Tab-separated table of N, CA and C in Angstrom:
chain	number	residue	atom	x	y	z
A	1	MET	N	-13.791	4.942	-18.023
A	1	MET	CA	-14.843	4.364	-17.225
A	1	MET	C	-14.407	4.377	-15.765
A	2	LYS	N	-15.235	4.847	-14.879
A	2	LYS	CA	-14.888	4.899	-13.468
A	2	LYS	C	-14.952	3.513	-12.867
A	3	LYS	N	-14.236	3.324	-11.736
A	3	LYS	CA	-14.209	2.009	-11.102
A	3	LYS	C	-15.594	1.552	-10.686
A	4	LEU	N	-16.421	2.443	-10.181
A	4	LEU	CA	-17.762	2.057	-9.771
A	4	LEU	C	-18.544	1.548	-10.969
A	5	ASP	N	-18.387	2.193	-12.101
A	5	ASP	CA	-19.075	1.749	-13.310
A	5	ASP	C	-18.594	0.363	-13.719
A	6	LYS	N	-17.305	0.110	-13.630
A	6	LYS	CA	-16.757	-1.204	-13.984
A	6	LYS	C	-17.278	-2.263	-13.024
A	7	ARG	N	-17.383	-1.916	-11.751
A	7	ARG	CA	-17.847	-2.866	-10.750
A	7	ARG	C	-19.305	-3.223	-11.020
A	8	THR	N	-20.112	-2.227	-11.289
A	8	THR	CA	-21.510	-2.466	-11.601
A	8	THR	C	-21.625	-3.323	-12.853
A	9	ALA	N	-20.854	-2.996	-13.875
A	9	ALA	CA	-20.866	-3.778	-15.110
A	9	ALA	C	-20.441	-5.216	-14.837
A	10	SER	N	-19.461	-5.390	-13.954
A	10	SER	CA	-18.978	-6.721	-13.608
A	10	SER	C	-20.075	-7.558	-12.976
A	11	ILE	N	-20.822	-6.978	-12.053
A	11	ILE	CA	-21.884	-7.714	-11.368
A	11	ILE	C	-22.987	-8.077	-12.354
A	12	VAL	N	-23.385	-7.130	-13.189
A	12	VAL	CA	-24.425	-7.398	-14.189
A	12	VAL	C	-23.959	-8.482	-15.144
A	13	LEU	N	-22.699	-8.396	-15.613
A	13	LEU	CA	-22.174	-9.396	-16.529
A	13	LEU	C	-22.106	-10.768	-15.861
A	14	SER	N	-21.728	-10.821	-14.593
A	14	SER	CA	-21.666	-12.088	-13.869
A	14	SER	C	-23.025	-12.753	-13.817
A	15	ILE	N	-24.059	-11.959	-13.548
A	15	ILE	CA	-25.408	-12.509	-13.480
A	15	ILE	C	-25.847	-12.990	-14.856
A	16	ALA	N	-25.555	-12.208	-15.890
A	16	ALA	CA	-25.924	-12.606	-17.248
A	16	ALA	C	-25.205	-13.878	-17.658
A	17	LEU	N	-23.928	-13.981	-17.332
A	17	LEU	CA	-23.170	-15.179	-17.686
A	17	LEU	C	-23.682	-16.401	-16.945
A	18	ALA	N	-24.133	-16.190	-15.714
A	18	ALA	CA	-24.656	-17.309	-14.929
A	18	ALA	C	-25.912	-17.893	-15.563
A	19	ALA	N	-26.610	-17.101	-16.349
A	19	ALA	CA	-27.831	-17.574	-16.992
A	19	ALA	C	-27.553	-18.482	-18.182
A	20	MET	N	-26.339	-18.496	-18.677
A	20	MET	CA	-25.988	-19.300	-19.844
A	20	MET	C	-25.496	-20.675	-19.407
A	21	PRO	N	-25.520	-21.666	-20.285
A	21	PRO	CA	-25.012	-22.998	-19.938
A	21	PRO	C	-23.536	-22.927	-19.549
A	22	MET	N	-23.166	-23.736	-18.588
A	22	MET	CA	-21.810	-23.693	-18.052
A	22	MET	C	-20.923	-24.771	-18.663
A	23	THR	N	-19.623	-24.469	-18.743
A	23	THR	CA	-18.670	-25.507	-19.105
A	23	THR	C	-18.344	-26.290	-17.847
A	24	SER	N	-17.787	-27.456	-17.988
A	24	SER	CA	-17.424	-28.224	-16.807
A	24	SER	C	-16.208	-27.615	-16.141
A	25	TYR	N	-16.076	-27.853	-14.871
A	25	TYR	CA	-14.985	-27.320	-14.075
A	25	TYR	C	-13.671	-27.902	-14.576
A	26	GLY	N	-12.745	-27.030	-14.888
A	26	GLY	CA	-11.479	-27.426	-15.485
A	26	GLY	C	-10.442	-27.883	-14.490
A	27	GLY	N	-9.245	-28.116	-14.990
A	27	GLY	CA	-8.153	-28.638	-14.189
A	27	GLY	C	-7.365	-27.570	-13.481
A	28	ILE	N	-6.120	-27.857	-13.255
A	28	ILE	CA	-5.230	-27.005	-12.483
A	28	ILE	C	-4.281	-26.301	-13.432
A	29	PHE	N	-3.782	-25.139	-13.030
A	29	PHE	CA	-2.814	-24.378	-13.822
A	29	PHE	C	-1.668	-25.296	-14.226
A	30	LYS	N	-1.332	-25.295	-15.490
A	30	LYS	CA	-0.281	-26.185	-15.998
A	30	LYS	C	1.042	-25.439	-16.026
A	31	SER	N	2.089	-26.094	-15.589
A	31	SER	CA	3.403	-25.458	-15.601
A	31	SER	C	4.435	-26.429	-16.159
A	32	GLY	N	5.669	-25.935	-16.326
A	32	GLY	CA	6.737	-26.804	-16.779
A	32	GLY	C	6.835	-26.934	-18.282
A	33	LYS	N	6.054	-26.215	-19.039
A	33	LYS	CA	6.114	-26.264	-20.504
A	33	LYS	C	6.665	-24.947	-20.999
A	34	GLU	N	6.978	-24.924	-22.265
A	34	GLU	CA	7.499	-23.673	-22.807
A	34	GLU	C	6.454	-22.569	-22.670
A	35	GLU	N	6.915	-21.318	-22.649
A	35	GLU	CA	6.067	-20.172	-22.346
A	35	GLU	C	4.814	-20.087	-23.213
A	36	ALA	N	4.904	-20.278	-24.504
A	36	ALA	CA	3.737	-20.163	-25.387
A	36	ALA	C	2.674	-21.196	-25.021
A	37	THR	N	3.086	-22.434	-24.792
A	37	THR	CA	2.144	-23.483	-24.415
A	37	THR	C	1.546	-23.186	-23.058
A	38	GLN	N	2.341	-22.680	-22.148
A	38	GLN	CA	1.864	-22.365	-20.812
A	38	GLN	C	0.769	-21.303	-20.875
A	39	LYS	N	0.944	-20.266	-21.683
A	39	LYS	CA	-0.061	-19.215	-21.805
A	39	LYS	C	-1.348	-19.768	-22.405
A	40	GLU	N	-1.243	-20.674	-23.371
A	40	GLU	CA	-2.428	-21.283	-23.969
A	40	GLU	C	-3.211	-22.093	-22.944
A	41	ASN	N	-2.530	-22.707	-21.987
A	41	ASN	CA	-3.155	-23.617	-21.042
A	41	ASN	C	-3.534	-22.970	-19.709
A	42	MET	N	-3.381	-21.662	-19.573
A	42	MET	CA	-3.729	-21.011	-18.316
A	42	MET	C	-5.196	-21.225	-17.998
A	43	GLU	N	-5.478	-21.500	-16.758
A	43	GLU	CA	-6.853	-21.698	-16.319
A	43	GLU	C	-7.424	-20.419	-15.710
A	44	TYR	N	-6.598	-19.422	-15.459
A	44	TYR	CA	-7.041	-18.161	-14.875
A	44	TYR	C	-7.811	-18.394	-13.586
A	45	GLN	N	-7.087	-18.874	-12.606
A	45	GLN	CA	-7.627	-19.109	-11.276
A	45	GLN	C	-7.074	-18.046	-10.343
A	46	PHE	N	-7.872	-17.634	-9.377
A	46	PHE	CA	-7.449	-16.674	-8.362
A	46	PHE	C	-7.013	-17.454	-7.125
A	47	LYS	N	-6.048	-16.920	-6.406
A	47	LYS	CA	-5.574	-17.575	-5.199
A	47	LYS	C	-5.570	-16.572	-4.059
A	48	SER	N	-6.199	-16.942	-2.946
A	48	SER	CA	-6.190	-16.136	-1.721
A	48	SER	C	-5.585	-17.008	-0.628
A	49	GLY	N	-4.368	-16.664	-0.203
A	49	GLY	CA	-3.660	-17.529	0.740
A	49	GLY	C	-3.425	-18.868	0.081
A	50	ASP	N	-3.868	-19.943	0.734
A	50	ASP	CA	-3.724	-21.289	0.177
A	50	ASP	C	-4.962	-21.744	-0.597
A	51	THR	N	-5.950	-20.875	-0.696
A	51	THR	CA	-7.212	-21.237	-1.332
A	51	THR	C	-7.213	-20.854	-2.808
A	52	VAL	N	-7.352	-21.852	-3.677
A	52	VAL	CA	-7.438	-21.625	-5.112
A	52	VAL	C	-8.918	-21.539	-5.474
A	53	ILE	N	-9.276	-20.479	-6.203
A	53	ILE	CA	-10.674	-20.250	-6.564
A	53	ILE	C	-10.804	-20.330	-8.083
A	54	SER	N	-11.518	-21.342	-8.536
A	54	SER	CA	-11.758	-21.560	-9.968
A	54	SER	C	-13.178	-21.143	-10.300
A	55	MET	N	-13.338	-20.482	-11.427
A	55	MET	CA	-14.668	-20.067	-11.847
A	55	MET	C	-15.517	-21.289	-12.176
A	56	GLY	N	-16.758	-21.284	-11.705
A	56	GLY	CA	-17.670	-22.398	-11.929
A	56	GLY	C	-17.561	-23.500	-10.893
A	57	ALA	N	-16.577	-23.404	-10.000
A	57	ALA	CA	-16.398	-24.420	-8.955
A	57	ALA	C	-17.483	-24.265	-7.890
A	58	GLU	N	-17.752	-25.339	-7.157
A	58	GLU	CA	-18.682	-25.260	-6.039
A	58	GLU	C	-18.099	-24.332	-4.981
A	59	ALA	N	-18.944	-23.483	-4.416
A	59	ALA	CA	-18.484	-22.428	-3.512
A	59	ALA	C	-18.361	-22.861	-2.052
A	60	GLY	N	-19.057	-23.895	-1.644
A	60	GLY	CA	-19.125	-24.273	-0.231
A	60	GLY	C	-17.782	-24.355	0.479
A	61	GLU	N	-16.892	-25.189	-0.016
A	61	GLU	CA	-15.585	-25.367	0.618
A	61	GLU	C	-14.720	-24.110	0.495
A	62	ILE	N	-14.876	-23.391	-0.604
A	62	ILE	CA	-14.087	-22.163	-0.806
A	62	ILE	C	-14.508	-21.111	0.211
A	63	VAL	N	-15.812	-20.905	0.376
A	63	VAL	CA	-16.315	-19.934	1.351
A	63	VAL	C	-15.828	-20.303	2.747
A	64	LYS	N	-15.887	-21.572	3.067
A	64	LYS	CA	-15.429	-22.064	4.371
A	64	LYS	C	-13.932	-21.785	4.563
A	65	ALA	N	-13.129	-22.065	3.541
A	65	ALA	CA	-11.679	-21.873	3.627
A	65	ALA	C	-11.301	-20.394	3.727
A	66	LEU	N	-12.060	-19.513	3.072
A	66	LEU	CA	-11.748	-18.081	3.111
A	66	LEU	C	-12.080	-17.454	4.453
A	67	GLY	N	-12.997	-18.041	5.219
A	67	GLY	CA	-13.326	-17.531	6.547
A	67	GLY	C	-14.274	-16.348	6.511
A	68	ASN	N	-14.176	-15.519	7.547
A	68	ASN	CA	-15.097	-14.401	7.722
A	68	ASN	C	-14.947	-13.343	6.631
A	69	THR	N	-16.083	-12.794	6.238
A	69	THR	CA	-16.094	-11.707	5.273
A	69	THR	C	-15.863	-10.384	5.998
A	70	THR	N	-15.483	-9.342	5.247
A	70	THR	CA	-15.278	-8.024	5.848
A	70	THR	C	-16.559	-7.208	5.876
A	71	LYS	N	-17.577	-7.646	5.142
A	71	LYS	CA	-18.896	-7.014	5.117
A	71	LYS	C	-19.940	-8.122	5.177
A	72	ALA	N	-21.174	-7.732	5.474
A	72	ALA	CA	-22.264	-8.702	5.442
A	72	ALA	C	-22.390	-9.240	4.014
A	73	VAL	N	-22.727	-10.502	3.894
A	73	VAL	CA	-22.910	-11.111	2.579
A	73	VAL	C	-24.156	-10.505	1.942
A	74	PHE	N	-23.988	-9.999	0.722
A	74	PHE	CA	-25.114	-9.444	-0.025
A	74	PHE	C	-25.750	-10.574	-0.811
A	75	GLU	N	-27.074	-10.677	-0.748
A	75	GLU	CA	-27.742	-11.689	-1.558
A	75	GLU	C	-29.044	-11.139	-2.118
A	76	GLN	N	-29.391	-11.689	-3.278
A	76	GLN	CA	-30.648	-11.326	-3.934
A	76	GLN	C	-31.142	-12.529	-4.705
A	77	ASP	N	-32.442	-12.527	-4.993
A	77	ASP	CA	-32.999	-13.609	-5.793
A	77	ASP	C	-32.300	-13.637	-7.141
A	78	SER	N	-31.941	-14.828	-7.576
A	78	SER	CA	-31.290	-14.981	-8.870
A	78	SER	C	-32.303	-14.751	-9.981
A	79	CYS	N	-31.886	-14.023	-10.997
A	79	CYS	CA	-32.786	-13.807	-12.138
A	79	CYS	C	-32.675	-14.948	-13.143
A	80	ALA	N	-31.710	-15.837	-12.950
A	80	ALA	CA	-31.494	-16.917	-13.907
A	80	ALA	C	-31.818	-18.304	-13.354
A	81	TYR	N	-31.746	-18.470	-12.038
A	81	TYR	CA	-31.923	-19.780	-11.417
A	81	TYR	C	-32.824	-19.666	-10.198
A	82	GLN	N	-33.244	-20.808	-9.686
A	82	GLN	CA	-33.970	-20.847	-8.426
A	82	GLN	C	-32.946	-20.734	-7.306
A	83	GLY	N	-33.070	-19.720	-6.487
A	83	GLY	CA	-32.134	-19.543	-5.382
A	83	GLY	C	-31.596	-18.128	-5.339
A	84	LYS	N	-30.478	-17.959	-4.649
A	84	LYS	CA	-29.907	-16.638	-4.406
A	84	LYS	C	-28.544	-16.476	-5.068
A	85	ASP	N	-28.332	-15.298	-5.672
A	85	ASP	CA	-26.993	-14.863	-6.063
A	85	ASP	C	-26.413	-14.200	-4.827
A	86	ARG	N	-25.108	-14.390	-4.583
A	86	ARG	CA	-24.478	-13.800	-3.396
A	86	ARG	C	-23.175	-13.105	-3.769
A	87	VAL	N	-22.831	-12.080	-2.963
A	87	VAL	CA	-21.544	-11.408	-3.086
A	87	VAL	C	-20.898	-11.436	-1.708
A	88	TYR	N	-19.715	-12.058	-1.644
A	88	TYR	CA	-18.921	-12.143	-0.424
A	88	TYR	C	-17.773	-11.145	-0.552
A	89	THR	N	-17.575	-10.306	0.461
A	89	THR	CA	-16.489	-9.327	0.420
A	89	THR	C	-15.408	-9.738	1.400
A	90	TYR	N	-14.192	-9.853	0.883
A	90	TYR	CA	-13.020	-10.196	1.686
A	90	TYR	C	-12.002	-9.074	1.547
A	91	GLN	N	-10.923	-9.142	2.289
A	91	GLN	CA	-9.879	-8.123	2.195
A	91	GLN	C	-9.336	-8.076	0.775
A	92	GLY	N	-9.615	-6.984	0.057
A	92	GLY	CA	-9.062	-6.761	-1.265
A	92	GLY	C	-9.846	-7.294	-2.446
A	93	PHE	N	-10.900	-8.116	-2.216
A	93	PHE	CA	-11.655	-8.648	-3.356
A	93	PHE	C	-13.075	-9.028	-2.966
A	94	GLU	N	-13.922	-9.115	-3.994
A	94	GLU	CA	-15.282	-9.613	-3.839
A	94	GLU	C	-15.427	-10.881	-4.663
A	95	MET	N	-16.187	-11.822	-4.132
A	95	MET	CA	-16.465	-13.071	-4.830
A	95	MET	C	-17.976	-13.192	-4.992
A	96	SER	N	-18.431	-13.352	-6.234
A	96	SER	CA	-19.859	-13.510	-6.519
A	96	SER	C	-20.156	-14.969	-6.816
A	97	THR	N	-21.351	-15.406	-6.389
A	97	THR	CA	-21.777	-16.781	-6.638
A	97	THR	C	-23.187	-16.796	-7.223
A	98	TYR	N	-23.547	-17.918	-7.793
A	98	TYR	CA	-24.887	-18.131	-8.338
A	98	TYR	C	-25.320	-19.556	-8.017
A	99	PRO	N	-26.637	-19.801	-7.960
A	99	PRO	CA	-27.114	-21.165	-7.707
A	99	PRO	C	-27.261	-21.937	-9.016
A	100	ALA	N	-26.816	-23.172	-9.017
A	100	ALA	CA	-26.984	-24.037	-10.190
A	100	ALA	C	-26.971	-25.486	-9.732
A	101	ASP	N	-27.894	-26.251	-10.228
A	101	ASP	CA	-27.981	-27.681	-9.902
A	101	ASP	C	-28.030	-27.917	-8.397
A	102	GLY	N	-28.710	-27.027	-7.680
A	102	GLY	CA	-28.847	-27.170	-6.237
A	102	GLY	C	-27.610	-26.809	-5.436
A	103	LYS	N	-26.609	-26.213	-6.092
A	103	LYS	CA	-25.363	-25.854	-5.413
A	103	LYS	C	-25.018	-24.406	-5.693
A	104	GLU	N	-24.228	-23.824	-4.823
A	104	GLU	CA	-23.727	-22.466	-5.013
A	104	GLU	C	-22.393	-22.572	-5.751
A	105	LYS	N	-22.250	-21.808	-6.856
A	105	LYS	CA	-21.038	-21.885	-7.674
A	105	LYS	C	-20.412	-20.511	-7.845
A	106	ILE	N	-19.104	-20.498	-8.094
A	106	ILE	CA	-18.356	-19.248	-8.241
A	106	ILE	C	-18.640	-18.630	-9.607
A	107	ALA	N	-19.081	-17.362	-9.599
A	107	ALA	CA	-19.359	-16.628	-10.837
A	107	ALA	C	-18.233	-15.669	-11.176
A	108	SER	N	-17.669	-14.983	-10.150
A	108	SER	CA	-16.644	-13.982	-10.439
A	108	SER	C	-15.839	-13.617	-9.201
A	109	ILE	N	-14.682	-13.038	-9.475
A	109	ILE	CA	-13.828	-12.404	-8.460
A	109	ILE	C	-13.541	-11.009	-8.985
A	110	TYR	N	-13.701	-10.003	-8.141
A	110	TYR	CA	-13.426	-8.627	-8.541
A	110	TYR	C	-12.444	-8.014	-7.535
A	111	PHE	N	-11.330	-7.472	-8.031
A	111	PHE	CA	-10.323	-6.860	-7.155
A	111	PHE	C	-10.804	-5.495	-6.700
A	112	LEU	N	-10.686	-5.231	-5.403
A	112	LEU	CA	-11.095	-3.952	-4.839
A	112	LEU	C	-9.945	-2.973	-4.677
A	113	ASP	N	-8.738	-3.500	-4.523
A	113	ASP	CA	-7.579	-2.629	-4.304
A	113	ASP	C	-6.287	-3.376	-4.666
A	114	SER	N	-5.152	-2.742	-4.390
A	114	SER	CA	-3.859	-3.318	-4.777
A	114	SER	C	-3.274	-4.277	-3.743
A	115	THR	N	-4.043	-4.668	-2.724
A	115	THR	CA	-3.521	-5.604	-1.726
A	115	THR	C	-3.564	-7.049	-2.203
A	116	VAL	N	-4.249	-7.305	-3.331
A	116	VAL	CA	-4.304	-8.651	-3.899
A	116	VAL	C	-3.761	-8.605	-5.322
A	117	SER	N	-3.311	-9.760	-5.796
A	117	SER	CA	-2.796	-9.842	-7.167
A	117	SER	C	-3.195	-11.180	-7.761
A	118	THR	N	-3.036	-11.281	-9.074
A	118	THR	CA	-3.223	-12.569	-9.724
A	118	THR	C	-2.076	-13.469	-9.270
A	119	PRO	N	-2.195	-14.784	-9.400
A	119	PRO	CA	-1.081	-15.660	-9.036
A	119	PRO	C	0.194	-15.333	-9.809
A	120	GLU	N	0.042	-14.708	-10.976
A	120	GLU	CA	1.197	-14.343	-11.797
A	120	GLU	C	1.786	-12.990	-11.420
A	121	GLY	N	1.167	-12.280	-10.441
A	121	GLY	CA	1.733	-11.048	-9.910
A	121	GLY	C	1.141	-9.742	-10.402
A	122	ILE	N	0.096	-9.772	-11.219
A	122	ILE	CA	-0.517	-8.534	-11.704
A	122	ILE	C	-1.529	-8.046	-10.677
A	123	LYS	N	-1.503	-6.749	-10.388
A	123	LYS	CA	-2.430	-6.148	-9.428
A	123	LYS	C	-2.807	-4.755	-9.906
A	124	ILE	N	-3.743	-4.143	-9.236
A	124	ILE	CA	-4.104	-2.767	-9.540
A	124	ILE	C	-2.856	-1.925	-9.322
A	125	GLY	N	-2.504	-1.135	-10.332
A	125	GLY	CA	-1.277	-0.345	-10.289
A	125	GLY	C	-0.174	-0.906	-11.176
A	126	SER	N	-0.314	-2.171	-11.612
A	126	SER	CA	0.650	-2.742	-12.564
A	126	SER	C	0.522	-1.996	-13.889
A	127	THR	N	1.507	-2.167	-14.752
A	127	THR	CA	1.472	-1.492	-16.051
A	127	THR	C	0.965	-2.426	-17.150
A	128	LYS	N	0.517	-1.832	-18.231
A	128	LYS	CA	0.097	-2.596	-19.412
A	128	LYS	C	1.255	-3.465	-19.890
A	129	LYS	N	2.460	-2.934	-19.862
A	129	LYS	CA	3.642	-3.679	-20.289
A	129	LYS	C	3.805	-4.956	-19.456
A	130	GLU	N	3.616	-4.843	-18.138
A	130	GLU	CA	3.721	-6.018	-17.265
A	130	GLU	C	2.646	-7.047	-17.598
A	131	VAL	N	1.428	-6.579	-17.878
A	131	VAL	CA	0.329	-7.474	-18.245
A	131	VAL	C	0.694	-8.255	-19.498
A	132	LEU	N	1.178	-7.551	-20.515
A	132	LEU	CA	1.516	-8.208	-21.778
A	132	LEU	C	2.700	-9.161	-21.624
A	133	GLU	N	3.651	-8.830	-20.767
A	133	GLU	CA	4.786	-9.729	-20.521
A	133	GLU	C	4.325	-11.025	-19.869
A	134	ILE	N	3.366	-10.928	-18.967
A	134	ILE	CA	2.882	-12.115	-18.243
A	134	ILE	C	1.891	-12.920	-19.086
A	135	TYR	N	0.886	-12.251	-19.646
A	135	TYR	CA	-0.222	-12.945	-20.302
A	135	TYR	C	-0.135	-12.986	-21.816
A	136	GLY	N	0.723	-12.191	-22.403
A	136	GLY	CA	0.889	-12.230	-23.850
A	136	GLY	C	-0.129	-11.388	-24.601
A	137	THR	N	-0.221	-11.646	-25.897
A	137	THR	CA	-1.062	-10.821	-26.773
A	137	THR	C	-2.286	-11.569	-27.305
A	138	GLU	N	-2.603	-12.710	-26.735
A	138	GLU	CA	-3.786	-13.471	-27.148
A	138	GLU	C	-4.995	-13.021	-26.343
A	139	TYR	N	-5.378	-11.756	-26.516
A	139	TYR	CA	-6.530	-11.197	-25.815
A	139	TYR	C	-7.563	-10.750	-26.834
A	140	ASP	N	-8.751	-10.440	-26.370
A	140	ASP	CA	-9.831	-9.985	-27.234
A	140	ASP	C	-9.474	-8.609	-27.790
A	141	GLN	N	-9.274	-8.531	-29.096
A	141	GLN	CA	-8.821	-7.293	-29.745
A	141	GLN	C	-9.860	-6.176	-29.662
A	142	GLU	N	-11.141	-6.516	-29.734
A	142	GLU	CA	-12.191	-5.486	-29.648
A	142	GLU	C	-12.180	-4.807	-28.282
A	143	GLU	N	-12.097	-5.594	-27.211
A	143	GLU	CA	-12.085	-5.024	-25.868
A	143	GLU	C	-10.815	-4.206	-25.630
A	144	ALA	N	-9.711	-4.614	-26.242
A	144	ALA	CA	-8.436	-3.911	-26.058
A	144	ALA	C	-8.501	-2.481	-26.584
A	145	LYS	N	-9.374	-2.241	-27.558
A	145	LYS	CA	-9.535	-0.879	-28.076
A	145	LYS	C	-9.987	0.086	-26.986
A	146	PHE	N	-10.597	-0.451	-25.940
A	146	PHE	CA	-11.105	0.360	-24.838
A	146	PHE	C	-10.275	0.201	-23.566
A	147	GLY	N	-9.063	-0.361	-23.708
A	147	GLY	CA	-8.173	-0.510	-22.564
A	147	GLY	C	-8.436	-1.726	-21.704
A	148	THR	N	-9.236	-2.669	-22.200
A	148	THR	CA	-9.536	-3.890	-21.454
A	148	THR	C	-8.870	-5.066	-22.148
A	149	PHE	N	-8.089	-5.816	-21.391
A	149	PHE	CA	-7.403	-6.991	-21.918
A	149	PHE	C	-8.116	-8.212	-21.362
A	150	CYS	N	-8.817	-8.925	-22.246
A	150	CYS	CA	-9.617	-10.079	-21.834
A	150	CYS	C	-8.959	-11.349	-22.350
A	151	TYR	N	-8.528	-12.177	-21.411
A	151	TYR	CA	-7.915	-13.469	-21.714
A	151	TYR	C	-8.923	-14.556	-21.339
A	152	SER	N	-8.946	-15.656	-22.101
A	152	SER	CA	-9.932	-16.688	-21.799
A	152	SER	C	-9.322	-18.085	-21.807
A	153	SER	N	-9.930	-18.932	-20.993
A	153	SER	CA	-9.646	-20.369	-20.988
A	153	SER	C	-10.994	-21.060	-21.138
A	154	ASP	N	-11.014	-22.365	-21.065
A	154	ASP	CA	-12.278	-23.089	-21.162
A	154	ASP	C	-13.226	-22.743	-20.016
A	155	THR	N	-12.691	-22.437	-18.846
A	155	THR	CA	-13.529	-22.236	-17.661
A	155	THR	C	-13.613	-20.798	-17.179
A	156	ALA	N	-12.706	-19.927	-17.612
A	156	ALA	CA	-12.675	-18.583	-17.036
A	156	ALA	C	-12.274	-17.512	-18.036
A	157	LEU	N	-12.709	-16.298	-17.730
A	157	LEU	CA	-12.230	-15.100	-18.406
A	157	LEU	C	-11.461	-14.302	-17.375
A	158	LEU	N	-10.357	-13.719	-17.788
A	158	LEU	CA	-9.609	-12.795	-16.948
A	158	LEU	C	-9.643	-11.460	-17.663
A	159	ARG	N	-10.296	-10.480	-17.051
A	159	ARG	CA	-10.374	-9.135	-17.635
A	159	ARG	C	-9.515	-8.200	-16.810
A	160	ILE	N	-8.628	-7.504	-17.505
A	160	ILE	CA	-7.745	-6.533	-16.870
A	160	ILE	C	-8.041	-5.181	-17.505
A	161	TYR	N	-8.523	-4.250	-16.692
A	161	TYR	CA	-8.899	-2.917	-17.167
A	161	TYR	C	-7.731	-1.960	-16.962
A	162	THR	N	-7.470	-1.126	-17.968
A	162	THR	CA	-6.396	-0.141	-17.842
A	162	THR	C	-6.895	1.246	-18.228
A	163	THR	N	-6.274	2.234	-17.621
A	163	THR	CA	-6.457	3.628	-17.999
A	163	THR	C	-5.062	4.225	-18.085
A	164	LYS	N	-4.749	4.809	-19.215
A	164	LYS	CA	-3.421	5.379	-19.464
A	164	LYS	C	-2.319	4.361	-19.176
A	165	ASP	N	-2.537	3.118	-19.645
A	165	ASP	CA	-1.576	2.006	-19.550
A	165	ASP	C	-1.261	1.564	-18.126
A	166	VAL	N	-2.150	1.870	-17.180
A	166	VAL	CA	-2.001	1.410	-15.800
A	166	VAL	C	-3.258	0.613	-15.426
A	167	VAL	N	-3.063	-0.542	-14.804
A	167	VAL	CA	-4.186	-1.401	-14.410
A	167	VAL	C	-4.992	-0.709	-13.314
A	168	ASP	N	-6.312	-0.578	-13.546
A	168	ASP	CA	-7.169	0.006	-12.519
A	168	ASP	C	-8.355	-0.892	-12.174
A	169	GLY	N	-8.380	-2.096	-12.725
A	169	GLY	CA	-9.406	-3.065	-12.380
A	169	GLY	C	-9.040	-4.439	-12.894
A	170	ILE	N	-9.391	-5.470	-12.114
A	170	ILE	CA	-9.129	-6.858	-12.512
A	170	ILE	C	-10.311	-7.689	-12.053
A	171	GLU	N	-10.765	-8.574	-12.937
A	171	GLU	CA	-11.823	-9.494	-12.542
A	171	GLU	C	-11.668	-10.825	-13.265
A	172	TYR	N	-12.093	-11.862	-12.586
A	172	TYR	CA	-12.213	-13.198	-13.159
A	172	TYR	C	-13.704	-13.461	-13.308
A	173	LEU	N	-14.107	-14.074	-14.407
A	173	LEU	CA	-15.507	-14.414	-14.643
A	173	LEU	C	-15.606	-15.846	-15.139
A	174	VAL	N	-16.694	-16.508	-14.794
A	174	VAL	CA	-16.928	-17.843	-15.323
A	174	VAL	C	-17.123	-17.721	-16.827
A	175	ASN	N	-16.522	-18.622	-17.585
A	175	ASN	CA	-16.636	-18.618	-19.037
A	175	ASN	C	-17.772	-19.550	-19.446
A	176	THR	N	-18.456	-19.171	-20.476
A	176	THR	CA	-19.539	-20.013	-21.000
A	176	THR	C	-19.211	-20.357	-22.442
A	177	PRO	N	-19.682	-21.496	-22.914
A	177	PRO	CA	-19.381	-21.888	-24.291
A	177	PRO	C	-20.070	-20.944	-25.274
A	178	LYS	N	-19.460	-20.784	-26.421
A	178	LYS	CA	-20.053	-19.974	-27.491
A	178	LYS	C	-21.278	-20.716	-28.028
A	179	GLN	N	-22.324	-19.964	-28.266
A	179	GLN	CA	-23.542	-20.540	-28.830
A	179	GLN	C	-23.384	-20.657	-30.344
A	180	PRO	N	-23.835	-21.766	-30.959
A	180	PRO	CA	-23.679	-21.931	-32.421
A	180	PRO	C	-24.488	-20.913	-33.201
C-alpha cells in the first residue's frame, strides 16, 4: 500500500471513528512497573516537544501549545457531528480533530516523515524488530498479516505500518468501545 493510500485511509478511518461513541479521556503513561505490565498500561500518547497529545482530548490547549502550522488548516463539515473536522499540519506530522459536545477533540496523529517519533523512539525507518522489542506482540493479528501492527489502549490505537519489515507509516487514532 502506498503512503498516500495509507494517509487517505487514515483520514477516512478517523472520521468514521469520530462518529462512534467515545471513551472517556484516559490517564498518563504509566511507568516504573515490570515490562509486561507497562506494555498493558500504555496509553499510546504522542509527544511534540513538551506537548503531550492524547486521543479524544480537547484540542484547544494542544493547538495553542503547538503554535503555528506549516500549512493552512484544512477543514470540512463533519459528517458525524455539527461543526467542522480539521487537519492541522506541523513539522513531521498531521493532527486531525472532530467536533463533539461543543468542543474540538483530537481524532488522530499521522506521521509525515522520520523527523518525529513515538515517545518510545519508533519512527519511519525503524525496523519491525525494534517495534516488537518496544511494544511487544499484543497486536491485532489480522492486521499484522498485512504488515500493520495495531496496538490498543482504552483511549487510543497505535498503528504502525511496515513494508519489508521497515516502518513506513505511523498513526495514533482515538479508540472507541466495542459495540455489543
